[in-house]
Amino acid sequence: MAFKLFSGIRPFTRAGALRDALAGITLASMNIPQLLGYARIAGMPAVTGLYTGFLPLIAFALFGSSRHLVVAADSATATILADKLSGMAVPGSGAYLMLIGAVTLLTAALLLIARIFRLGFLADFLSRTVLAGFLAGVGVQVGVAMLGDMLGLQVTSSRTVGQIGQVAAHLAWTHGPTLAISALVVAAILGFRAYKPAWPVPLAIVVASIAASDLGNFAGHGIAVIGPIASGLPTLHLPHFGWRELAQLLTIAVSCFAVIIAQSAATSRTYAQRYGERVDENANLLGLAAANAAAALSGTFVVNGSLTQTAMAEQSGARSQFAQIVFAALIVVVLLFLSRWLQYLPHCVLASVVFTIAVGMIKPGTLRAILRESPGEFALALMTALAVVAAGVEDGLLLAIALSLFRHVRHSYRPHTMVLAPDAAGRWQPQTTRPGLMTAPGLIVYRFGSDLFYANEHRFTDEIRQLVDQAPGPVRWIVIDAGAITDIDYSAGRSMCELCAEMSARGVDIALARVSAYLRADMDRHRITSVIGAQNIYGTLHEALDAVHPQGPRPE
């Protein structure tokens, strides 16, 4: 299994390194407090959130391919862990930490298996339309999740709809000073983003808020702060678990695996497309496996390609994994020397910074372009966004993939079909199929715009029968333009044989034109060639028309 190291950093230049180093510092200022919040969601000690930004981050930078993806703690996987494991052990207890470590190690094993079997192709089912809707949905979801901390309200629901309901029900109890600080932070970040986007405003705000909170005793005035966290580097150890628990833990690991595959692929694809880059999803799988193995060994929980943190990195100016290396180095500095200062960071400042990131995830211009060019795909993007908001990231993204596949199958089920028919000047032009169209006396040239398979075989045979039944005169030849048909399955093969036999009994011969080598192999295997006759199979449409209608005009 060949792989390249540091693909997400190379090519490495002095200017790029300086840019990414500054971005890594800015990213750390915004993201370190957020990692503490993810640990709280997962039911883990706060310091384990910082651990996710140390060895796992380095492991992905070493083995992964994406230049932008930030692999650390994430709300989706943290929520799964808390929901599934809280019934097996008390959150935060030694037994709970062992279970978390076991699930994380099993998740790493599943990701490694996915890499061995090269399952990175699953990312190909994420279209640009799905990614735009997914990004908008996550933006709404993350923004709503921050409202409680921004208003000083207690929000307990893990679902967006429930959070909106709780905020609305308790709006009268909004804490005035907390709201004022939140509004000031949001206005400052969005204002500077519009006029001075290169300035590290979030970093300055975080530092200033920590100093103000310490000097002004924010906690004493009812403004919630992070609180004390432990210091020191993680110790490496292998998690232990009993065989009796393996089946249940494996089920949880499969849930985390599915979310990681879908969300990481969606995130890496989004930013690769934005910067015109190519990304090796199989290499990313190896990087994600290594990151989760590092998380398990360092006593923390499942890590994922985080859309929120990747958006933070991009808006900080990061353009390669070197920014994440700098971020990891700053995590070490914080763990060793600065952890005590983080306790003064107000929750509302952190939430406001994340809220502005969420606003940036929603791209109205992209959505308007999709609506203008393809209303059907815009509906898919909108359904994806609504699914993410209503059902969560994991369910919403899986539903979006299913809808994309359904849309593709629907296109194949009802492909465009055409008949060559004379225009006003007598020239043969392709026209949308309808009963009564005829190419020339005794001749119908019919084109089917998709592969033939069990779902569309009846459309194919029914249209040909209708064309023959409702033709304005007797039909002697049907020429099928098979340029778009590259594959025929067993069901379609049987239907075509039956159609050919039926048409032959009615005195109508069928010829196929523009038959590729792949299609000819399928026709031979399904015995269609013997039914039609090898002499009635042609490589080009002109050859077929010369054989069955030599005096007629030709399509342009």
JSON list of C-alpha atoms in Angstrom, two decimals, residues 196-351:
[
{"chain": "A", "resi": 196, "resn": "LYS", "atom": "CA", "xyz": [-9.78, 44.27, 6.31]},
{"chain": "A", "resi": 197, "resn": "PRO", "atom": "CA", "xyz": [-10.11, 40.51, 5.83]},
{"chain": "A", "resi": 198, "resn": "ALA", "atom": "CA", "xyz": [-6.39, 39.84, 6.36]},
{"chain": "A", "resi": 199, "resn": "TRP", "atom": "CA", "xyz": [-6.34, 41.31, 9.87]},
{"chain": "A", "resi": 200, "resn": "PRO", "atom": "CA", "xyz": [-6.28, 38.67, 12.69]},
{"chain": "A", "resi": 201, "resn": "VAL", "atom": "CA", "xyz": [-9.30, 40.20, 14.42]},
{"chain": "A", "resi": 202, "resn": "PRO", "atom": "CA", "xyz": [-10.56, 36.96, 16.08]},
{"chain": "A", "resi": 203, "resn": "LEU", "atom": "CA", "xyz": [-7.13, 36.44, 17.67]},
{"chain": "A", "resi": 204, "resn": "ALA", "atom": "CA", "xyz": [-7.10, 39.98, 19.03]},
{"chain": "A", "resi": 205, "resn": "ILE", "atom": "CA", "xyz": [-10.64, 39.58, 20.37]},
{"chain": "A", "resi": 206, "resn": "VAL", "atom": "CA", "xyz": [-9.85, 36.31, 22.16]},
{"chain": "A", "resi": 207, "resn": "VAL", "atom": "CA", "xyz": [-6.73, 37.75, 23.81]},
{"chain": "A", "resi": 208, "resn": "ALA", "atom": "CA", "xyz": [-8.51, 40.96, 24.79]},
{"chain": "A", "resi": 209, "resn": "SER", "atom": "CA", "xyz": [-11.51, 39.10, 26.19]},
{"chain": "A", "resi": 210, "resn": "ILE", "atom": "CA", "xyz": [-9.30, 36.86, 28.37]},
{"chain": "A", "resi": 211, "resn": "ALA", "atom": "CA", "xyz": [-7.52, 39.91, 29.77]},
{"chain": "A", "resi": 212, "resn": "ALA", "atom": "CA", "xyz": [-10.79, 41.79, 30.32]},
{"chain": "A", "resi": 213, "resn": "SER", "atom": "CA", "xyz": [-12.40, 38.77, 31.95]},
{"chain": "A", "resi": 214, "resn": "ASP", "atom": "CA", "xyz": [-9.49, 38.35, 34.37]},
{"chain": "A", "resi": 215, "resn": "LEU", "atom": "CA", "xyz": [-9.27, 42.04, 35.26]},
{"chain": "A", "resi": 216, "resn": "GLY", "atom": "CA", "xyz": [-13.01, 42.69, 35.29]},
{"chain": "A", "resi": 217, "resn": "ASN", "atom": "CA", "xyz": [-14.08, 39.46, 37.02]},
{"chain": "A", "resi": 218, "resn": "PHE", "atom": "CA", "xyz": [-16.60, 38.56, 34.32]},
{"chain": "A", "resi": 219, "resn": "ALA", "atom": "CA", "xyz": [-17.55, 35.36, 36.13]},
{"chain": "A", "resi": 220, "resn": "GLY", "atom": "CA", "xyz": [-18.55, 37.40, 39.16]},
{"chain": "A", "resi": 221, "resn": "HIS", "atom": "CA", "xyz": [-20.94, 39.43, 37.01]},
{"chain": "A", "resi": 222, "resn": "GLY", "atom": "CA", "xyz": [-22.79, 36.40, 35.61]},
{"chain": "A", "resi": 223, "resn": "ILE", "atom": "CA", "xyz": [-20.82, 36.06, 32.39]},
{"chain": "A", "resi": 224, "resn": "ALA", "atom": "CA", "xyz": [-19.98, 32.37, 31.93]},
{"chain": "A", "resi": 225, "resn": "VAL", "atom": "CA", "xyz": [-16.30, 31.47, 31.39]},
{"chain": "A", "resi": 226, "resn": "ILE", "atom": "CA", "xyz": [-14.48, 28.25, 30.42]},
{"chain": "A", "resi": 227, "resn": "GLY", "atom": "CA", "xyz": [-13.19, 27.50, 33.95]},
{"chain": "A", "resi": 228, "resn": "PRO", "atom": "CA", "xyz": [-10.06, 25.61, 35.13]},
{"chain": "A", "resi": 229, "resn": "ILE", "atom": "CA", "xyz": [-8.50, 22.90, 32.95]},
{"chain": "A", "resi": 230, "resn": "ALA", "atom": "CA", "xyz": [-5.65, 20.45, 33.63]},
{"chain": "A", "resi": 231, "resn": "SER", "atom": "CA", "xyz": [-2.14, 20.97, 32.23]},
{"chain": "A", "resi": 232, "resn": "GLY", "atom": "CA", "xyz": [0.60, 18.67, 30.89]},
{"chain": "A", "resi": 233, "resn": "LEU", "atom": "CA", "xyz": [1.09, 16.46, 27.83]},
{"chain": "A", "resi": 234, "resn": "PRO", "atom": "CA", "xyz": [-0.93, 13.26, 27.34]},
{"chain": "A", "resi": 235, "resn": "THR", "atom": "CA", "xyz": [0.56, 9.91, 28.30]},
{"chain": "A", "resi": 236, "resn": "LEU", "atom": "CA", "xyz": [0.52, 7.18, 25.67]},
{"chain": "A", "resi": 237, "resn": "HIS", "atom": "CA", "xyz": [-1.27, 3.93, 26.47]},
{"chain": "A", "resi": 238, "resn": "LEU", "atom": "CA", "xyz": [-3.31, 1.26, 24.69]},
{"chain": "A", "resi": 239, "resn": "PRO", "atom": "CA", "xyz": [-7.01, 1.21, 25.70]},
{"chain": "A", "resi": 240, "resn": "HIS", "atom": "CA", "xyz": [-8.33, -2.04, 27.20]},
{"chain": "A", "resi": 241, "resn": "PHE", "atom": "CA", "xyz": [-11.83, -3.47, 26.88]},
{"chain": "A", "resi": 242, "resn": "GLY", "atom": "CA", "xyz": [-13.58, -6.79, 27.41]},
{"chain": "A", "resi": 243, "resn": "TRP", "atom": "CA", "xyz": [-14.70, -9.14, 24.64]},
{"chain": "A", "resi": 244, "resn": "ARG", "atom": "CA", "xyz": [-18.25, -9.01, 25.99]},
{"chain": "A", "resi": 245, "resn": "GLU", "atom": "CA", "xyz": [-18.43, -5.33, 25.08]},
{"chain": "A", "resi": 246, "resn": "LEU", "atom": "CA", "xyz": [-16.85, -5.71, 21.65]},
{"chain": "A", "resi": 247, "resn": "ALA", "atom": "CA", "xyz": [-20.08, -6.10, 19.64]},
{"chain": "A", "resi": 248, "resn": "GLN", "atom": "CA", "xyz": [-21.70, -3.01, 21.19]},
{"chain": "A", "resi": 249, "resn": "LEU", "atom": "CA", "xyz": [-18.54, -0.93, 20.87]},
{"chain": "A", "resi": 250, "resn": "LEU", "atom": "CA", "xyz": [-18.11, -2.01, 17.25]},
{"chain": "A", "resi": 251, "resn": "THR", "atom": "CA", "xyz": [-21.65, -0.80, 16.48]},
{"chain": "A", "resi": 252, "resn": "ILE", "atom": "CA", "xyz": [-20.77, 2.63, 17.89]},
{"chain": "A", "resi": 253, "resn": "ALA", "atom": "CA", "xyz": [-17.50, 2.65, 15.93]},
{"chain": "A", "resi": 254, "resn": "VAL", "atom": "CA", "xyz": [-19.41, 1.89, 12.71]},
{"chain": "A", "resi": 255, "resn": "SER", "atom": "CA", "xyz": [-21.63, 4.94, 13.36]},
{"chain": "A", "resi": 256, "resn": "CYS", "atom": "CA", "xyz": [-18.56, 7.13, 13.87]},
{"chain": "A", "resi": 257, "resn": "PHE", "atom": "CA", "xyz": [-16.91, 5.59, 10.79]},
{"chain": "A", "resi": 258, "resn": "ALA", "atom": "CA", "xyz": [-19.91, 6.40, 8.57]},
{"chain": "A", "resi": 259, "resn": "VAL", "atom": "CA", "xyz": [-20.01, 10.02, 9.74]},
{"chain": "A", "resi": 260, "resn": "ILE", "atom": "CA", "xyz": [-16.25, 10.44, 9.32]},
{"chain": "A", "resi": 261, "resn": "ILE", "atom": "CA", "xyz": [-16.30, 9.01, 5.79]},
{"chain": "A", "resi": 262, "resn": "ALA", "atom": "CA", "xyz": [-19.16, 11.25, 4.68]},
{"chain": "A", "resi": 263, "resn": "GLN", "atom": "CA", "xyz": [-18.30, 14.48, 6.50]},
{"chain": "A", "resi": 264, "resn": "SER", "atom": "CA", "xyz": [-14.55, 14.40, 5.88]},
{"chain": "A", "resi": 265, "resn": "ALA", "atom": "CA", "xyz": [-15.08, 13.68, 2.19]},
{"chain": "A", "resi": 266, "resn": "ALA", "atom": "CA", "xyz": [-17.66, 16.46, 1.90]},
{"chain": "A", "resi": 267, "resn": "THR", "atom": "CA", "xyz": [-15.37, 18.95, 3.65]},
{"chain": "A", "resi": 268, "resn": "SER", "atom": "CA", "xyz": [-12.19, 18.07, 1.76]},
{"chain": "A", "resi": 269, "resn": "ARG", "atom": "CA", "xyz": [-14.07, 18.12, -1.57]},
{"chain": "A", "resi": 270, "resn": "THR", "atom": "CA", "xyz": [-15.61, 21.51, -0.79]},
{"chain": "A", "resi": 271, "resn": "TYR", "atom": "CA", "xyz": [-12.28, 23.24, -0.24]},
{"chain": "A", "resi": 272, "resn": "ALA", "atom": "CA", "xyz": [-10.42, 21.36, -2.96]},
{"chain": "A", "resi": 273, "resn": "GLN", "atom": "CA", "xyz": [-13.01, 22.54, -5.50]},
{"chain": "A", "resi": 274, "resn": "ARG", "atom": "CA", "xyz": [-12.86, 26.07, -4.14]},
{"chain": "A", "resi": 275, "resn": "TYR", "atom": "CA", "xyz": [-9.10, 26.29, -4.81]},
{"chain": "A", "resi": 276, "resn": "GLY", "atom": "CA", "xyz": [-8.97, 24.16, -7.95]},
{"chain": "A", "resi": 277, "resn": "GLU", "atom": "CA", "xyz": [-7.03, 21.35, -6.25]},
{"chain": "A", "resi": 278, "resn": "ARG", "atom": "CA", "xyz": [-7.20, 17.57, -6.49]},
{"chain": "A", "resi": 279, "resn": "VAL", "atom": "CA", "xyz": [-7.51, 15.45, -3.37]},
{"chain": "A", "resi": 280, "resn": "ASP", "atom": "CA", "xyz": [-6.76, 11.75, -2.91]},
{"chain": "A", "resi": 281, "resn": "GLU", "atom": "CA", "xyz": [-9.62, 10.46, -0.75]},
{"chain": "A", "resi": 282, "resn": "ASN", "atom": "CA", "xyz": [-7.85, 7.13, -0.21]},
{"chain": "A", "resi": 283, "resn": "ALA", "atom": "CA", "xyz": [-4.85, 8.96, 1.24]},
{"chain": "A", "resi": 284, "resn": "ASN", "atom": "CA", "xyz": [-7.25, 10.92, 3.43]},
{"chain": "A", "resi": 285, "resn": "LEU", "atom": "CA", "xyz": [-8.65, 7.63, 4.73]},
{"chain": "A", "resi": 286, "resn": "LEU", "atom": "CA", "xyz": [-5.16, 6.59, 5.77]},
{"chain": "A", "resi": 287, "resn": "GLY", "atom": "CA", "xyz": [-4.64, 9.97, 7.43]},
{"chain": "A", "resi": 288, "resn": "LEU", "atom": "CA", "xyz": [-7.95, 9.68, 9.29]},
{"chain": "A", "resi": 289, "resn": "ALA", "atom": "CA", "xyz": [-7.06, 6.15, 10.42]},
{"chain": "A", "resi": 290, "resn": "ALA", "atom": "CA", "xyz": [-3.68, 7.36, 11.71]},
{"chain": "A", "resi": 291, "resn": "ALA", "atom": "CA", "xyz": [-5.30, 10.35, 13.44]},
{"chain": "A", "resi": 292, "resn": "ASN", "atom": "CA", "xyz": [-7.82, 8.17, 15.28]},
{"chain": "A", "resi": 293, "resn": "ALA", "atom": "CA", "xyz": [-5.12, 5.67, 16.25]},
{"chain": "A", "resi": 294, "resn": "ALA", "atom": "CA", "xyz": [-3.11, 8.56, 17.69]},
{"chain": "A", "resi": 295, "resn": "ALA", "atom": "CA", "xyz": [-6.23, 9.77, 19.53]},
{"chain": "A", "resi": 296, "resn": "ALA", "atom": "CA", "xyz": [-6.80, 6.33, 21.06]},
{"chain": "A", "resi": 297, "resn": "LEU", "atom": "CA", "xyz": [-3.17, 6.04, 22.19]},
{"chain": "A", "resi": 298, "resn": "SER", "atom": "CA", "xyz": [-3.10, 9.55, 23.71]},
{"chain": "A", "resi": 299, "resn": "GLY", "atom": "CA", "xyz": [-6.22, 9.09, 25.83]},
{"chain": "A", "resi": 300, "resn": "THR", "atom": "CA", "xyz": [-8.69, 11.20, 23.89]},
{"chain": "A", "resi": 301, "resn": "PHE", "atom": "CA", "xyz": [-11.76, 10.53, 21.72]},
{"chain": "A", "resi": 302, "resn": "VAL", "atom": "CA", "xyz": [-12.74, 10.05, 18.07]},
{"chain": "A", "resi": 303, "resn": "VAL", "atom": "CA", "xyz": [-11.53, 12.77, 15.70]},
{"chain": "A", "resi": 304, "resn": "ASN", "atom": "CA", "xyz": [-13.12, 13.77, 12.42]},
{"chain": "A", "resi": 305, "resn": "GLY", "atom": "CA", "xyz": [-12.61, 16.12, 9.52]},
{"chain": "A", "resi": 306, "resn": "SER", "atom": "CA", "xyz": [-14.37, 19.13, 11.02]},
{"chain": "A", "resi": 307, "resn": "LEU", "atom": "CA", "xyz": [-16.17, 21.46, 8.63]},
{"chain": "A", "resi": 308, "resn": "THR", "atom": "CA", "xyz": [-16.35, 24.25, 11.22]},
{"chain": "A", "resi": 309, "resn": "GLN", "atom": "CA", "xyz": [-12.65, 24.11, 12.05]},
{"chain": "A", "resi": 310, "resn": "THR", "atom": "CA", "xyz": [-11.68, 23.77, 8.39]},
{"chain": "A", "resi": 311, "resn": "ALA", "atom": "CA", "xyz": [-13.71, 26.91, 7.67]},
{"chain": "A", "resi": 312, "resn": "MET", "atom": "CA", "xyz": [-11.90, 28.64, 10.52]},
{"chain": "A", "resi": 313, "resn": "ALA", "atom": "CA", "xyz": [-8.55, 27.59, 9.07]},
{"chain": "A", "resi": 314, "resn": "GLU", "atom": "CA", "xyz": [-9.45, 28.86, 5.60]},
{"chain": "A", "resi": 315, "resn": "GLN", "atom": "CA", "xyz": [-10.70, 32.19, 6.91]},
{"chain": "A", "resi": 316, "resn": "SER", "atom": "CA", "xyz": [-7.50, 32.50, 8.96]},
{"chain": "A", "resi": 317, "resn": "GLY", "atom": "CA", "xyz": [-5.51, 32.23, 5.72]},
{"chain": "A", "resi": 318, "resn": "ALA", "atom": "CA", "xyz": [-4.38, 28.57, 5.95]},
{"chain": "A", "resi": 319, "resn": "ARG", "atom": "CA", "xyz": [-3.63, 26.95, 2.59]},
{"chain": "A", "resi": 320, "resn": "SER", "atom": "CA", "xyz": [-1.81, 23.79, 3.68]},
{"chain": "A", "resi": 321, "resn": "GLN", "atom": "CA", "xyz": [-1.43, 21.35, 6.57]},
{"chain": "A", "resi": 322, "resn": "PHE", "atom": "CA", "xyz": [1.56, 23.34, 7.80]},
{"chain": "A", "resi": 323, "resn": "ALA", "atom": "CA", "xyz": [-0.94, 25.63, 9.53]},
{"chain": "A", "resi": 324, "resn": "GLN", "atom": "CA", "xyz": [-2.23, 22.57, 11.42]},
{"chain": "A", "resi": 325, "resn": "ILE", "atom": "CA", "xyz": [1.34, 21.63, 12.42]},
{"chain": "A", "resi": 326, "resn": "VAL", "atom": "CA", "xyz": [1.75, 25.11, 13.89]},
{"chain": "A", "resi": 327, "resn": "PHE", "atom": "CA", "xyz": [-1.64, 24.73, 15.56]},
{"chain": "A", "resi": 328, "resn": "ALA", "atom": "CA", "xyz": [-0.49, 21.43, 17.15]},
{"chain": "A", "resi": 329, "resn": "ALA", "atom": "CA", "xyz": [2.74, 23.07, 18.34]},
{"chain": "A", "resi": 330, "resn": "LEU", "atom": "CA", "xyz": [0.73, 25.82, 20.04]},
{"chain": "A", "resi": 331, "resn": "ILE", "atom": "CA", "xyz": [-1.43, 23.16, 21.70]},
{"chain": "A", "resi": 332, "resn": "VAL", "atom": "CA", "xyz": [1.78, 21.84, 23.31]},
{"chain": "A", "resi": 333, "resn": "VAL", "atom": "CA", "xyz": [2.67, 25.34, 24.50]},
{"chain": "A", "resi": 334, "resn": "VAL", "atom": "CA", "xyz": [-0.79, 25.81, 25.97]},
{"chain": "A", "resi": 335, "resn": "LEU", "atom": "CA", "xyz": [-0.77, 22.40, 27.69]},
{"chain": "A", "resi": 336, "resn": "LEU", "atom": "CA", "xyz": [2.61, 23.10, 29.26]},
{"chain": "A", "resi": 337, "resn": "PHE", "atom": "CA", "xyz": [2.48, 26.80, 30.08]},
{"chain": "A", "resi": 338, "resn": "LEU", "atom": "CA", "xyz": [-0.77, 28.64, 29.30]},
{"chain": "A", "resi": 339, "resn": "SER", "atom": "CA", "xyz": [-3.69, 26.42, 30.25]},
{"chain": "A", "resi": 340, "resn": "ARG", "atom": "CA", "xyz": [-4.50, 28.43, 33.33]},
{"chain": "A", "resi": 341, "resn": "TRP", "atom": "CA", "xyz": [-5.30, 31.55, 31.26]},
{"chain": "A", "resi": 342, "resn": "LEU", "atom": "CA", "xyz": [-7.95, 29.80, 29.21]},
{"chain": "A", "resi": 343, "resn": "GLN", "atom": "CA", "xyz": [-10.19, 29.55, 32.24]},
{"chain": "A", "resi": 344, "resn": "TYR", "atom": "CA", "xyz": [-11.01, 33.26, 31.85]},
{"chain": "A", "resi": 345, "resn": "LEU", "atom": "CA", "xyz": [-12.25, 33.04, 28.26]},
{"chain": "A", "resi": 346, "resn": "PRO", "atom": "CA", "xyz": [-15.98, 33.94, 28.16]},
{"chain": "A", "resi": 347, "resn": "HIS", "atom": "CA", "xyz": [-18.25, 31.38, 26.51]},
{"chain": "A", "resi": 348, "resn": "CYS", "atom": "CA", "xyz": [-20.06, 34.16, 24.67]},
{"chain": "A", "resi": 349, "resn": "VAL", "atom": "CA", "xyz": [-16.85, 35.31, 22.94]},
{"chain": "A", "resi": 350, "resn": "LEU", "atom": "CA", "xyz": [-16.06, 31.80, 21.79]},
{"chain": "A", "resi": 351, "resn": "ALA", "atom": "CA", "xyz": [-19.65, 31.30, 20.60]}
]
